Coordinates of C-alpha atoms in Angstrom, one line a residue:
H1 CA 14.9 36.4 7.5
E2 CA 18.5 37.4 8.1
P3 CA 21.2 34.8 8.6
L4 CA 22.1 34.4 12.2
D5 CA 25.3 36.1 13.2
G6 CA 27.7 33.3 13.9
G7 CA 25.3 30.6 14.1
L8 CA 23.4 29.0 16.9
I9 CA 24.6 25.8 18.5
I10 CA 22.2 23.2 20.2
N11 CA 23.3 20.3 22.6
I12 CA 20.9 17.5 23.4
A13 CA 21.7 15.1 26.1
P14 CA 20.4 11.4 25.8
G15 CA 16.8 10.8 26.8
K16 CA 13.2 9.6 26.2
E17 CA 12.1 12.5 24.3
A18 CA 11.0 11.2 20.9
Y19 CA 11.9 14.4 19.0
P20 CA 14.1 16.7 21.0
G21 CA 14.6 20.2 19.5
L22 CA 13.4 23.8 19.8
N23 CA 11.1 26.2 18.8
V24 CA 11.8 29.7 17.1
L25 CA 9.0 31.9 17.7
P26 CA 8.4 35.5 16.0
A27 CA 8.6 38.5 18.5
D28 CA 5.2 39.9 17.5
G29 CA 3.5 36.5 17.3
V30 CA 3.6 36.0 13.5
W31 CA 6.0 36.4 10.7
D32 CA 4.7 37.7 7.3
L33 CA 6.7 35.9 4.8
S34 CA 4.4 36.3 1.8
K35 CA 7.1 37.7 -0.3
Y36 CA 9.0 34.6 -0.1
G37 CA 8.7 31.1 -1.3
H38 CA 10.7 29.0 1.3
I39 CA 12.6 28.9 4.3
A40 CA 16.1 27.5 4.3
M41 CA 18.1 26.5 7.2
K42 CA 21.7 25.5 6.8
I43 CA 22.8 23.0 9.7
T44 CA 26.0 21.2 10.6
N45 CA 26.0 18.1 12.6
T46 CA 28.7 18.9 15.3
S47 CA 28.3 15.5 17.3
K48 CA 29.9 12.4 16.7
T49 CA 26.8 10.5 15.8
A50 CA 25.0 10.4 12.4
T51 CA 21.4 11.4 12.7
A52 CA 18.2 12.9 10.9
F53 CA 17.5 16.7 11.3
N54 CA 14.2 18.3 10.5
L55 CA 12.6 21.9 9.9
R56 CA 9.0 22.4 10.3
V57 CA 7.3 25.6 9.5
D58 CA 4.1 26.1 11.2
N59 CA 0.7 28.1 10.9
A60 CA -1.3 28.5 14.1
G61 CA -3.5 25.8 15.0
D62 CA -3.9 22.2 16.5
W63 CA -0.5 20.7 15.6
K64 CA -2.4 17.3 15.3
K65 CA -4.2 18.4 12.3
A66 CA -1.0 19.0 10.8
P67 CA -1.0 22.8 9.8
W68 CA 2.5 22.7 8.9
N69 CA 5.2 21.8 6.2
T70 CA 8.4 20.0 7.2
E71 CA 11.5 18.6 5.4
G72 CA 14.4 16.7 6.9
T73 CA 17.8 15.2 6.0
W74 CA 20.4 12.8 7.3
L75 CA 23.8 14.2 8.4
K76 CA 26.9 12.3 9.2
A77 CA 29.3 13.4 11.9
G78 CA 30.6 17.0 10.8
Q79 CA 28.4 17.3 7.8
T80 CA 26.7 20.2 6.7
K81 CA 23.5 20.5 4.5
T82 CA 20.7 22.9 3.8
I83 CA 17.1 21.9 4.6
K84 CA 14.7 23.7 2.4
V85 CA 11.0 23.8 3.2
I86 CA 9.0 25.4 0.2
F87 CA 5.6 26.7 1.6
G88 CA 2.8 24.2 0.5
Y89 CA 5.2 21.3 0.2
Q90 CA 6.8 18.7 2.5
Y91 CA 8.2 15.0 2.7
G92 CA 10.5 15.4 -0.3
K93 CA 8.8 18.4 -1.6
K94 CA 5.6 16.6 -2.4
P95 CA 2.3 18.6 -2.3
G96 CA 1.3 19.1 1.2
F97 CA -0.7 21.5 3.7
K98 CA -1.4 24.7 2.0
L99 CA 0.7 26.8 4.4
N100 CA -0.1 30.5 4.5
P101 CA 3.4 32.2 4.5
A102 CA 1.9 35.5 5.8
K103 CA 1.0 33.9 9.1
V104 CA 4.1 31.9 10.1
A105 CA 3.7 31.3 13.7
N106 CA 6.8 28.9 14.5
L107 CA 9.9 27.3 13.2
L108 CA 10.3 23.9 14.8
L109 CA 13.9 22.5 14.7
F110 CA 14.2 18.8 15.7
T111 CA 16.1 15.6 15.6
K112 CA 15.0 12.3 16.8
K113 CA 15.4 10.2 20.2
T114 CA 18.9 9.7 21.0
G115 CA 20.9 7.4 23.2
K116 CA 24.1 9.4 22.8
P117 CA 24.9 13.2 23.1
L118 CA 24.0 15.2 20.1
S119 CA 25.0 18.6 19.0
F120 CA 24.4 20.6 15.9
K121 CA 24.9 24.3 14.7
I122 CA 22.5 26.2 12.7
E123 CA 24.7 28.3 10.5
S124 CA 21.7 30.2 8.9
L125 CA 17.8 30.4 8.9
V126 CA 16.7 32.4 5.9
A127 CA 13.3 33.2 4.1
N128 CA 14.1 33.4 0.4
G129 CA 12.8 32.6 -3.2
P130 CA 9.9 34.1 -5.0
A131 CA 6.5 34.0 -3.6
G132 CA 4.4 31.1 -5.1
E133 CA 7.7 29.0 -5.6
K134 CA 7.3 25.6 -6.7
P135 CA 9.8 22.7 -6.6
K136 CA 11.7 21.8 -9.4
V137 CA 10.3 18.9 -11.2
K138 CA 12.7 15.9 -11.2
P139 CA 12.3 13.7 -14.5
G140 CA 11.8 10.6 -12.6
S141 CA 9.0 12.0 -10.5
I142 CA 6.8 12.5 -13.8
R143 CA 3.9 10.0 -14.3
I144 CA 2.3 9.6 -17.5
K145 CA -1.2 7.9 -17.7
P146 CA -2.4 5.9 -20.5
I147 CA -4.7 7.5 -23.1
D148 CA -7.9 5.4 -23.3
G149 CA -5.9 2.3 -21.9
Y150 CA -2.8 2.9 -24.6
I151 CA 0.7 3.5 -24.0
L152 CA 1.3 2.8 -27.6
G153 CA -1.1 3.1 -30.4
G154 CA -4.4 4.8 -30.3
K155 CA -3.8 8.6 -29.8
V156 CA -0.4 8.1 -28.3
K157 CA 2.3 10.1 -29.8
L158 CA 5.5 8.3 -30.3
D159 CA 9.0 9.6 -29.8
P160 CA 11.8 7.8 -31.5
K161 CA 13.9 8.1 -28.3
Q162 CA 11.3 5.8 -26.6
I163 CA 12.6 2.8 -28.6
V164 CA 15.8 1.0 -27.5
V165 CA 17.2 -1.8 -29.3
S166 CA 19.4 -4.3 -27.2
S167 CA 22.9 -3.5 -27.5
K168 CA 24.1 -7.1 -27.8
A169 CA 21.7 -7.5 -30.8
K170 CA 23.2 -7.9 -34.4
G171 CA 21.1 -6.8 -37.3
L172 CA 18.3 -5.6 -35.1
T173 CA 16.4 -2.4 -35.8
A174 CA 13.2 -0.9 -34.5
Q175 CA 11.7 2.5 -35.6
P176 CA 8.3 4.3 -35.5
V177 CA 5.9 3.8 -38.4
E178 CA 2.7 5.2 -39.2
H179 CA -0.1 2.5 -40.1
N180 CA -4.0 3.1 -40.3
G181 CA -3.4 6.6 -38.9
Q182 CA -1.7 5.6 -35.6
Q183 CA 2.0 5.3 -34.7
K184 CA 3.3 1.7 -34.4
I185 CA 6.9 0.2 -33.9
A186 CA 8.4 -1.6 -36.8
I187 CA 11.0 -4.3 -35.8
T188 CA 13.6 -6.1 -38.1
A189 CA 16.0 -8.9 -37.1
D190 CA 18.5 -9.7 -39.8
G191 CA 20.5 -11.9 -38.0
G192 CA 21.1 -15.5 -39.3
K193 CA 21.0 -17.5 -36.2
A194 CA 17.8 -18.5 -34.1
G195 CA 17.3 -16.7 -30.9
T196 CA 15.2 -13.8 -29.1
S197 CA 15.4 -10.3 -30.2
K198 CA 14.4 -7.6 -27.6
V199 CA 13.4 -4.2 -28.1
T200 CA 12.7 -1.9 -25.1
Y201 CA 9.7 0.7 -25.3
K202 CA 10.0 3.5 -22.5
P203 CA 7.9 6.3 -21.5
A204 CA 8.5 9.7 -23.2
K205 CA 9.2 11.3 -19.7
G206 CA 9.4 9.9 -16.3
R207 CA 7.5 6.8 -15.7
W208 CA 4.0 5.2 -16.6
D209 CA 1.3 5.4 -13.8
L210 CA -0.6 2.1 -14.5
R211 CA -2.5 1.8 -11.1
K212 CA -5.9 1.5 -13.1
A213 CA -4.8 -1.7 -14.5
C214 CA -3.7 -5.3 -13.7
E215 CA -2.3 -6.4 -17.0
I216 CA -0.4 -5.6 -20.2
K217 CA -1.4 -6.4 -23.6
L218 CA 0.8 -6.6 -26.6
Q219 CA -0.8 -6.4 -30.1
I220 CA 1.6 -7.4 -32.6
T221 CA 1.6 -8.7 -36.4
N222 CA 4.1 -10.8 -38.2
T223 CA 5.3 -8.7 -41.2
G224 CA 7.9 -11.1 -42.2
D225 CA 8.3 -14.4 -44.2
T226 CA 9.0 -16.6 -41.2
P227 CA 7.1 -17.7 -38.0
I228 CA 7.8 -15.8 -34.8
T229 CA 6.7 -16.2 -31.2
P230 CA 6.4 -12.9 -29.5
G231 CA 6.4 -12.2 -25.8
V232 CA 6.0 -9.2 -23.5
R233 CA 7.6 -8.2 -20.0
I234 CA 6.8 -4.9 -18.1
T235 CA 9.4 -3.5 -15.5
S236 CA 9.6 -0.9 -12.6
D237 CA 13.0 0.3 -11.2
K238 CA 14.6 -1.2 -14.4
H239 CA 14.5 -4.8 -13.0
H240 CA 11.3 -5.4 -11.0
S241 CA 9.1 -7.4 -13.3
P242 CA 6.3 -9.8 -12.3
R243 CA 6.2 -12.1 -15.2
T244 CA 7.3 -12.8 -19.0
E245 CA 4.4 -14.2 -21.1
Y246 CA 4.9 -15.5 -24.8
A247 CA 2.2 -16.3 -27.3
A248 CA 0.8 -19.9 -27.0
A249 CA 1.8 -20.7 -30.4
P250 CA 4.1 -19.3 -33.3
V251 CA 2.4 -16.5 -35.4
Q252 CA 2.5 -17.3 -39.0
P253 CA 3.5 -14.6 -41.8
G254 CA 0.8 -11.9 -42.1
Q255 CA -0.9 -12.9 -38.9
S256 CA -1.5 -11.0 -35.6
T257 CA -1.9 -12.0 -32.1
E258 CA -2.4 -10.6 -28.6
V259 CA 0.0 -11.5 -25.7
V260 CA -1.3 -10.6 -22.3
A261 CA 0.9 -10.4 -19.1
L262 CA -0.5 -9.9 -15.7
F263 CA 1.0 -7.8 -13.1
E264 CA 0.7 -10.7 -10.5
A265 CA 3.7 -12.6 -9.7
A266 CA 4.6 -15.6 -11.9
V267 CA 5.3 -17.5 -8.6
S268 CA 3.2 -16.5 -5.6
W269 CA 4.9 -15.2 -2.6
R270 CA 6.3 -17.5 -0.1
G271 CA 8.0 -16.6 3.1
L272 CA 10.9 -18.5 4.9
T273 CA 10.8 -22.0 6.3
E274 CA 13.6 -21.3 8.8
P275 CA 13.2 -18.9 11.9
I276 CA 12.8 -15.3 10.7
T277 CA 14.9 -12.7 12.5
K278 CA 14.5 -9.4 10.6
L279 CA 12.0 -6.7 11.2
H280 CA 10.6 -6.9 7.8
H281 CA 11.5 -10.1 5.8
K282 CA 10.6 -10.0 2.0
G283 CA 10.3 -13.7 1.7
Q284 CA 11.9 -16.4 -0.5
K285 CA 14.1 -15.4 -3.4
G286 CA 12.2 -15.9 -6.8
T287 CA 8.8 -15.7 -5.4
G288 CA 6.4 -12.8 -5.4
T289 CA 7.2 -9.5 -7.1
K290 CA 8.4 -6.1 -6.3
F291 CA 7.0 -4.6 -9.4
A292 CA 5.3 -1.2 -8.7
S293 CA 2.4 -0.4 -11.4
D294 CA 2.5 3.5 -10.2
K295 CA 6.2 3.7 -11.7
A296 CA 6.4 1.4 -14.7
D297 CA 9.6 2.4 -16.5
A298 CA 9.8 0.0 -19.7
V299 CA 7.9 -2.7 -21.8
Q300 CA 10.2 -5.1 -23.0
I301 CA 9.1 -6.6 -26.5
L302 CA 10.5 -10.2 -27.3
I303 CA 10.5 -12.0 -30.5
K304 CA 11.7 -15.7 -30.6
H305 CA 12.6 -16.3 -34.3
Q306 CA 14.6 -18.5 -36.6
G307 CA 16.8 -16.3 -38.9
K308 CA 15.5 -13.3 -40.2
A309 CA 12.3 -11.9 -38.9
S310 CA 10.2 -8.7 -39.0
A311 CA 7.1 -7.6 -37.0
R312 CA 4.9 -4.4 -36.3
V313 CA 3.9 -3.5 -32.7
D314 CA 0.4 -2.4 -33.3
A315 CA -0.5 -1.5 -29.8
I316 CA 0.5 -1.8 -26.2
M317 CA -2.4 -1.4 -23.7
V318 CA -3.2 -1.9 -20.0
T319 CA -6.4 -3.1 -18.9
A320 CA -8.1 -5.0 -16.0
T321 CA -9.8 -8.0 -17.4
P322 CA -12.5 -9.5 -14.7
V323 CA -11.5 -13.0 -13.6
I324 CA -13.8 -15.9 -13.7
V325 CA -14.0 -17.0 -10.1
P326 CA -13.8 -20.8 -9.5
D327 CA -17.1 -22.4 -8.5
W328 CA -15.8 -23.5 -5.0
V329 CA -15.3 -19.9 -3.9
G330 CA -17.6 -19.0 -1.2
K331 CA -19.0 -22.5 -0.9
R332 CA -16.0 -24.4 0.9
P333 CA -12.5 -24.1 1.7
P334 CA -9.8 -24.6 -1.1
V335 CA -8.7 -28.1 0.1
D336 CA -10.4 -31.2 1.1
G337 CA -11.2 -32.3 4.5
D338 CA -14.2 -32.8 7.0
W339 CA -15.0 -29.0 7.2
T340 CA -18.1 -27.4 9.0
M341 CA -19.1 -23.5 8.6
T342 CA -18.6 -22.1 12.0
F343 CA -19.2 -18.2 11.4
Q344 CA -21.3 -16.6 8.6
D345 CA -22.8 -13.1 7.9
E346 CA -24.4 -12.4 4.8
F347 CA -25.1 -8.8 6.1
D348 CA -28.8 -9.1 4.9
A349 CA -30.3 -7.8 8.0
D350 CA -31.6 -4.1 8.6
T351 CA -29.0 -3.6 11.3
I352 CA -25.6 -5.1 12.3
D353 CA -25.8 -8.0 14.6
T354 CA -24.2 -6.7 17.8
K355 CA -24.1 -10.2 19.4
R356 CA -21.3 -11.0 16.8
W357 CA -19.8 -7.6 16.1
N358 CA -18.3 -4.5 17.8
V359 CA -18.7 -1.2 16.3
H360 CA -16.7 0.5 18.7
T361 CA -12.9 0.2 19.9
A362 CA -10.0 2.3 20.6
N363 CA -8.5 3.9 17.5
Y364 CA -4.8 2.8 17.6
W365 CA -4.3 3.6 13.9
D366 CA -4.9 7.1 12.2
K367 CA -6.0 8.8 15.6
R368 CA -8.0 11.4 13.3
S369 CA -11.2 9.4 12.6
H370 CA -14.0 8.6 15.2
F371 CA -15.9 5.1 15.2
T372 CA -19.6 5.6 14.9
R373 CA -22.4 3.1 14.3
D374 CA -24.1 5.6 12.1
N375 CA -21.5 4.8 9.5
V376 CA -21.9 1.0 9.7
I377 CA -24.6 0.9 6.9
M378 CA -26.7 -2.0 6.1
G379 CA -28.5 -2.6 2.7
D380 CA -28.6 -4.6 -0.5
G381 CA -27.1 -7.7 1.3
K382 CA -23.9 -5.7 2.2
V383 CA -22.3 -3.7 5.1
R384 CA -20.8 -0.4 4.3
L385 CA -18.0 0.9 6.4
R386 CA -18.2 4.6 5.2
M387 CA -15.6 7.1 5.6
E388 CA -16.7 10.8 5.6
K389 CA -15.7 14.3 6.5
K390 CA -18.0 14.7 9.5
T391 CA -17.3 16.1 13.1
G392 CA -18.1 13.7 15.8
R393 CA -17.3 12.0 19.0
H394 CA -15.4 8.7 19.1
N395 CA -17.5 5.7 19.8
D396 CA -20.6 7.6 19.9
K397 CA -19.9 8.7 23.6
P398 CA -20.8 12.1 25.0
D399 CA -17.2 12.5 26.2
G400 CA -15.6 10.7 23.3
K401 CA -12.6 12.6 21.5
V402 CA -13.9 15.0 18.7
T403 CA -12.3 14.3 15.2
D404 CA -13.2 15.5 11.9
Y405 CA -13.7 12.2 10.1
A406 CA -16.4 9.7 10.8
V407 CA -16.1 5.9 9.9
G408 CA -17.7 2.5 10.4
Y409 CA -15.8 -0.2 12.0
L410 CA -16.4 -4.0 13.0
D411 CA -14.7 -6.7 14.9
T412 CA -15.5 -9.8 17.0
Y413 CA -13.2 -9.1 19.9
G414 CA -14.5 -10.8 23.0
K415 CA -17.6 -12.2 21.1
W416 CA -15.9 -14.8 18.6
V417 CA -12.7 -16.4 18.2
Q418 CA -11.3 -19.5 16.3
R419 CA -7.8 -21.1 16.1
Y420 CA -7.2 -22.6 12.6
G421 CA -9.6 -22.8 9.9
Y422 CA -10.4 -21.2 6.7
F423 CA -11.5 -17.5 6.8
E424 CA -13.1 -15.7 3.5
A425 CA -14.8 -12.5 2.8
R426 CA -16.0 -10.9 -0.3
M427 CA -15.3 -7.1 -0.6
K428 CA -15.3 -4.0 -2.8
L429 CA -12.6 -1.7 -2.0
S430 CA -12.7 2.1 -1.5
T431 CA -10.9 4.3 -4.0
A432 CA -10.8 7.8 -2.5
P433 CA -7.1 9.1 -2.0
G434 CA -5.5 8.2 1.4
L435 CA -7.9 5.5 2.6
W436 CA -6.8 2.3 4.3
P437 CA -9.2 -0.5 4.4
A438 CA -8.5 -3.9 5.6
F439 CA -9.5 -7.4 6.7
W440 CA -7.3 -8.9 9.3
M441 CA -7.1 -10.9 12.5
M442 CA -5.4 -10.6 15.9
P443 CA -5.1 -13.0 19.0
D444 CA -7.8 -12.9 21.8
R445 CA -7.0 -15.4 24.5
G446 CA -10.2 -14.5 26.4
V447 CA -11.0 -12.5 29.4
D448 CA -9.1 -14.7 31.8
A449 CA -6.0 -13.7 30.2
G450 CA -6.2 -10.0 31.6
P451 CA -6.4 -6.5 29.9
Q452 CA -6.6 -6.1 26.1
W453 CA -2.8 -5.7 25.8
K454 CA -2.2 -9.2 27.2
R455 CA -5.4 -10.7 25.7
A456 CA -4.5 -9.8 22.1
D457 CA -0.6 -9.4 22.1
T458 CA 1.4 -11.3 19.3
W459 CA 3.9 -12.7 21.7
R460 CA 3.5 -16.1 23.4
G461 CA 2.6 -17.7 20.1
G462 CA 0.2 -15.0 18.7
M463 CA 0.5 -13.5 15.3
E464 CA -1.2 -10.6 13.3
F465 CA -2.7 -11.8 10.1
D466 CA -3.1 -9.2 7.6
I467 CA -5.4 -11.1 4.9
M468 CA -6.1 -8.1 2.8
E469 CA -4.6 -4.7 3.7
H470 CA -5.1 -2.1 1.0
L471 CA -3.7 1.5 0.5
T472 CA -5.8 3.5 -2.1
R473 CA -2.8 5.0 -3.5
W474 CA -1.8 1.9 -5.0
G475 CA -4.9 1.6 -7.2
P476 CA -7.8 -0.9 -6.9
Y477 CA -5.8 -4.1 -8.0
R478 CA -3.0 -4.1 -5.4
Y479 CA -2.9 -4.9 -1.7
N480 CA -0.7 -6.2 1.1
V481 CA -0.5 -9.6 2.9
A482 CA 1.5 -9.6 6.2
M483 CA 2.2 -11.3 9.2
H484 CA 3.6 -9.6 12.6
W485 CA 4.7 -11.1 15.8
D486 CA 6.8 -10.6 18.9
G487 CA 5.1 -7.3 19.6
Y488 CA 5.7 -3.8 17.9
G489 CA 8.8 -2.8 19.5
K490 CA 12.4 -3.6 19.3
K491 CA 11.7 -7.5 18.8
H492 CA 9.0 -7.1 16.3
K493 CA 9.1 -9.3 13.4
S494 CA 7.2 -9.3 10.2
T495 CA 7.0 -10.8 6.6
G496 CA 4.9 -10.5 3.7
S497 CA 4.3 -8.8 0.4
Q498 CA 2.9 -5.5 -0.3
C499 CA 2.8 -6.1 -4.2
I500 CA -0.1 -8.7 -4.4
Y501 CA -1.7 -7.9 -7.6
I502 CA -5.1 -9.3 -8.4
Q503 CA -8.1 -9.2 -11.0
P504 CA -11.3 -8.3 -9.6
D505 CA -14.5 -10.5 -10.6
K506 CA -17.3 -9.2 -12.9
D507 CA -18.8 -6.9 -10.2
G508 CA -15.6 -5.3 -9.3
Y509 CA -15.1 -7.5 -5.9
I510 CA -12.3 -9.4 -4.6
T511 CA -12.9 -12.5 -2.4
T512 CA -9.9 -13.0 -0.1
G513 CA -9.1 -15.9 2.2
L514 CA -6.8 -17.3 4.7
L515 CA -6.3 -21.1 5.2
W516 CA -4.8 -21.4 8.7
T517 CA -3.5 -24.8 9.9
P518 CA -0.7 -25.8 12.3
G519 CA 2.5 -24.3 10.8
S520 CA 0.8 -23.0 7.7
L521 CA -0.7 -20.0 6.4
I522 CA -2.1 -19.9 2.7
F523 CA -3.7 -16.6 1.2
Y524 CA -6.1 -16.8 -1.5
C525 CA -7.7 -14.1 -3.8
N526 CA -10.6 -15.2 -6.2
G527 CA -9.8 -18.7 -5.8
K528 CA -6.0 -18.3 -6.5
E529 CA -3.1 -18.7 -4.0
V530 CA -1.2 -15.6 -3.5
A531 CA 1.2 -16.2 -0.8
R532 CA 2.0 -18.6 1.8
L533 CA 4.2 -19.1 5.0
E534 CA 5.0 -22.4 6.4
N535 CA 7.0 -22.1 9.5
A536 CA 7.0 -23.1 13.1
R537 CA 6.3 -19.6 14.3
V538 CA 2.8 -19.6 12.7
S539 CA 0.3 -18.5 15.4
T540 CA -1.2 -21.1 17.8
V541 CA -3.7 -18.6 19.3
E542 CA -7.2 -18.2 18.8
S543 CA -7.9 -15.0 17.0
Y544 CA -10.8 -12.7 16.2
V545 CA -11.9 -10.8 12.9
I546 CA -11.3 -7.2 12.1
F547 CA -12.8 -5.0 9.2
Y548 CA -11.5 -1.5 9.3
H549 CA -11.3 1.6 7.0
M550 CA -8.9 4.0 8.1
T551 CA -6.9 7.0 6.7
G552 CA -3.2 6.9 6.2
G553 CA -0.9 4.1 6.0
W554 CA 2.9 3.7 5.4
D555 CA 2.6 4.3 1.5
N556 CA -0.4 6.4 1.0
S557 CA -1.3 9.9 -0.5
R558 CA -3.0 12.5 1.6
V559 CA -6.9 12.4 2.1
D560 CA -8.9 14.6 -0.4
D561 CA -12.1 15.7 1.3
K562 CA -13.7 16.3 -2.2
T563 CA -13.7 12.6 -2.8
L564 CA -15.4 11.8 0.4
P565 CA -17.7 10.0 1.6
D566 CA -16.4 6.7 0.1
D567 CA -17.3 3.2 1.2
Y568 CA -15.7 -0.2 1.9
L569 CA -18.2 -2.7 1.1
I570 CA -18.3 -6.1 2.6
D571 CA -20.6 -8.8 0.7
Y572 CA -20.1 -11.5 3.3
I573 CA -17.9 -13.2 5.9
R574 CA -17.8 -17.1 6.0
V575 CA -15.7 -19.2 8.1
W576 CA -15.0 -23.1 8.2
Q577 CA -13.3 -25.4 10.7
R578 CA -11.6 -28.7 10.1
A579 CA -13.0 -31.4 12.3
D580 CA -9.7 -32.5 13.7
L581 CA -8.5 -29.0 14.4
A582 CA -11.5 -27.9 16.4
S583 CA -11.1 -27.3 20.1
E584 CA -12.8 -25.7 23.1
V585 CA -11.4 -22.2 22.5
D586 CA -13.4 -22.0 19.1
G587 CA -16.5 -19.9 19.0
Y588 CA -18.7 -17.5 20.8
Q589 CA -17.4 -16.1 23.9
G590 CA -19.4 -15.5 27.3
D591 CA -22.6 -13.3 26.9
A592 CA -21.3 -11.4 24.1
K593 CA -21.6 -8.1 25.7
P594 CA -20.2 -4.9 23.9
T595 CA -16.5 -5.0 24.3
E596 CA -13.7 -2.2 23.8

């Protein structure tokens, strides 16, 4: 743990190695750093290229099971920084693997694949800090959860600093008041002109965590002598807001009302109609939303009034009111036409129908779970894809890879495909941390197309459709819709939105659908359009259906074994085809033998 004498210079030649670097090993097989709280590496980028540098601190064990903590930084040419790994924390000092500092077996210093020569100098490598050290808490990382659904009112204690009056307002005041044993906000607008007064209410610290909600409710009373029309708006990152809602009619003096604003976008997401050239295009401006319910930073209270006005904000609540699903859902596609149901599974049999479904395939995704038919569980007219902590062999094969997580899987690859149509499934999502349930589709050109990587590639008119892709860290009312094409390498392109907010039905289910026609993809949830792409690049290749339940994902939390097992429930899948779109590529394939 002493500073290096003069430093250590590492040169890296261009090459194909994904993470070039070096290991620093203890002479006696292990370092006992139990007296310390972290390891710090001071590093200088001595090359002419800016790049990322990383420090990983390892305990012994299979590296694929991640028995390590790691941190990294980006250095410009000639820049010097210190990378600090606090034991038990990683990836931005977030809680990670509970590393044992008494048994540090290796330090890995690495960068990323390079096409240019790289060099860096390790100025020092030091163990320091008190045992049991914890990262300093950044104010912005604090999350405050509602109390019984309240962020104002109820048992919530109000700090006057949480109330901010618009700096442009004249004669506008807002302050805490107590009413019926609860803390409220009293607003007075003394201005003589008609207009809209705005008062912003912020968390006492950090941000609000509203992941268990999909709407905000403002309860307000007109305490003045003139009518007012109140409204409400919620934001994250100061300006990302899904919508602004106002009361349906003016509130008369002495009367109270409730204004509800959903987290879902005021205008559903739309992709570009012209050619898309970016890796991840966010869609048309003014559509969709980037609001993140796990980091809500303000509620804006809006009051339209004529002249003087006053009001009392009685409560601000966050809830998840069940939606009334339109009658057509589950019975027909959302648009008129000569439609015929072409694929249907109500999952009311005792076992899964293997003439329709595969329960085994390669695990291209988390690579830590094994697919097993034991975790495709039928009952009560539903199929459950169960994720659990259970050691077993992948695909139930005697020589299959052994992993510690067992899960169910379903797809129709090699058994059933369709080009165009309406694809709908009713589901209840898992909730345990770190899980990744999805309903999606991939191309399948058939056995004559060659091996799987050709049959199912997203080139040559093919496309991946993510109809519903959920990360449990987001909470139960948000998911991702996306389209990917032109492979997954340098020419990979995609578009979509990961902020699709929804209301569940009365039983806690969501029913998602994709209407796929030439040049058009329209996505639905519980009978409401949530996204669309109208573009000449829309897939023209027949595709198969996938239901999976992985761990991980690009914006997820760590898996918590104590919350497992957890199920992804599928009530039904129903598919329709329009008569004028039907073709010989549609339907069941060959003799429907099990396919990997």
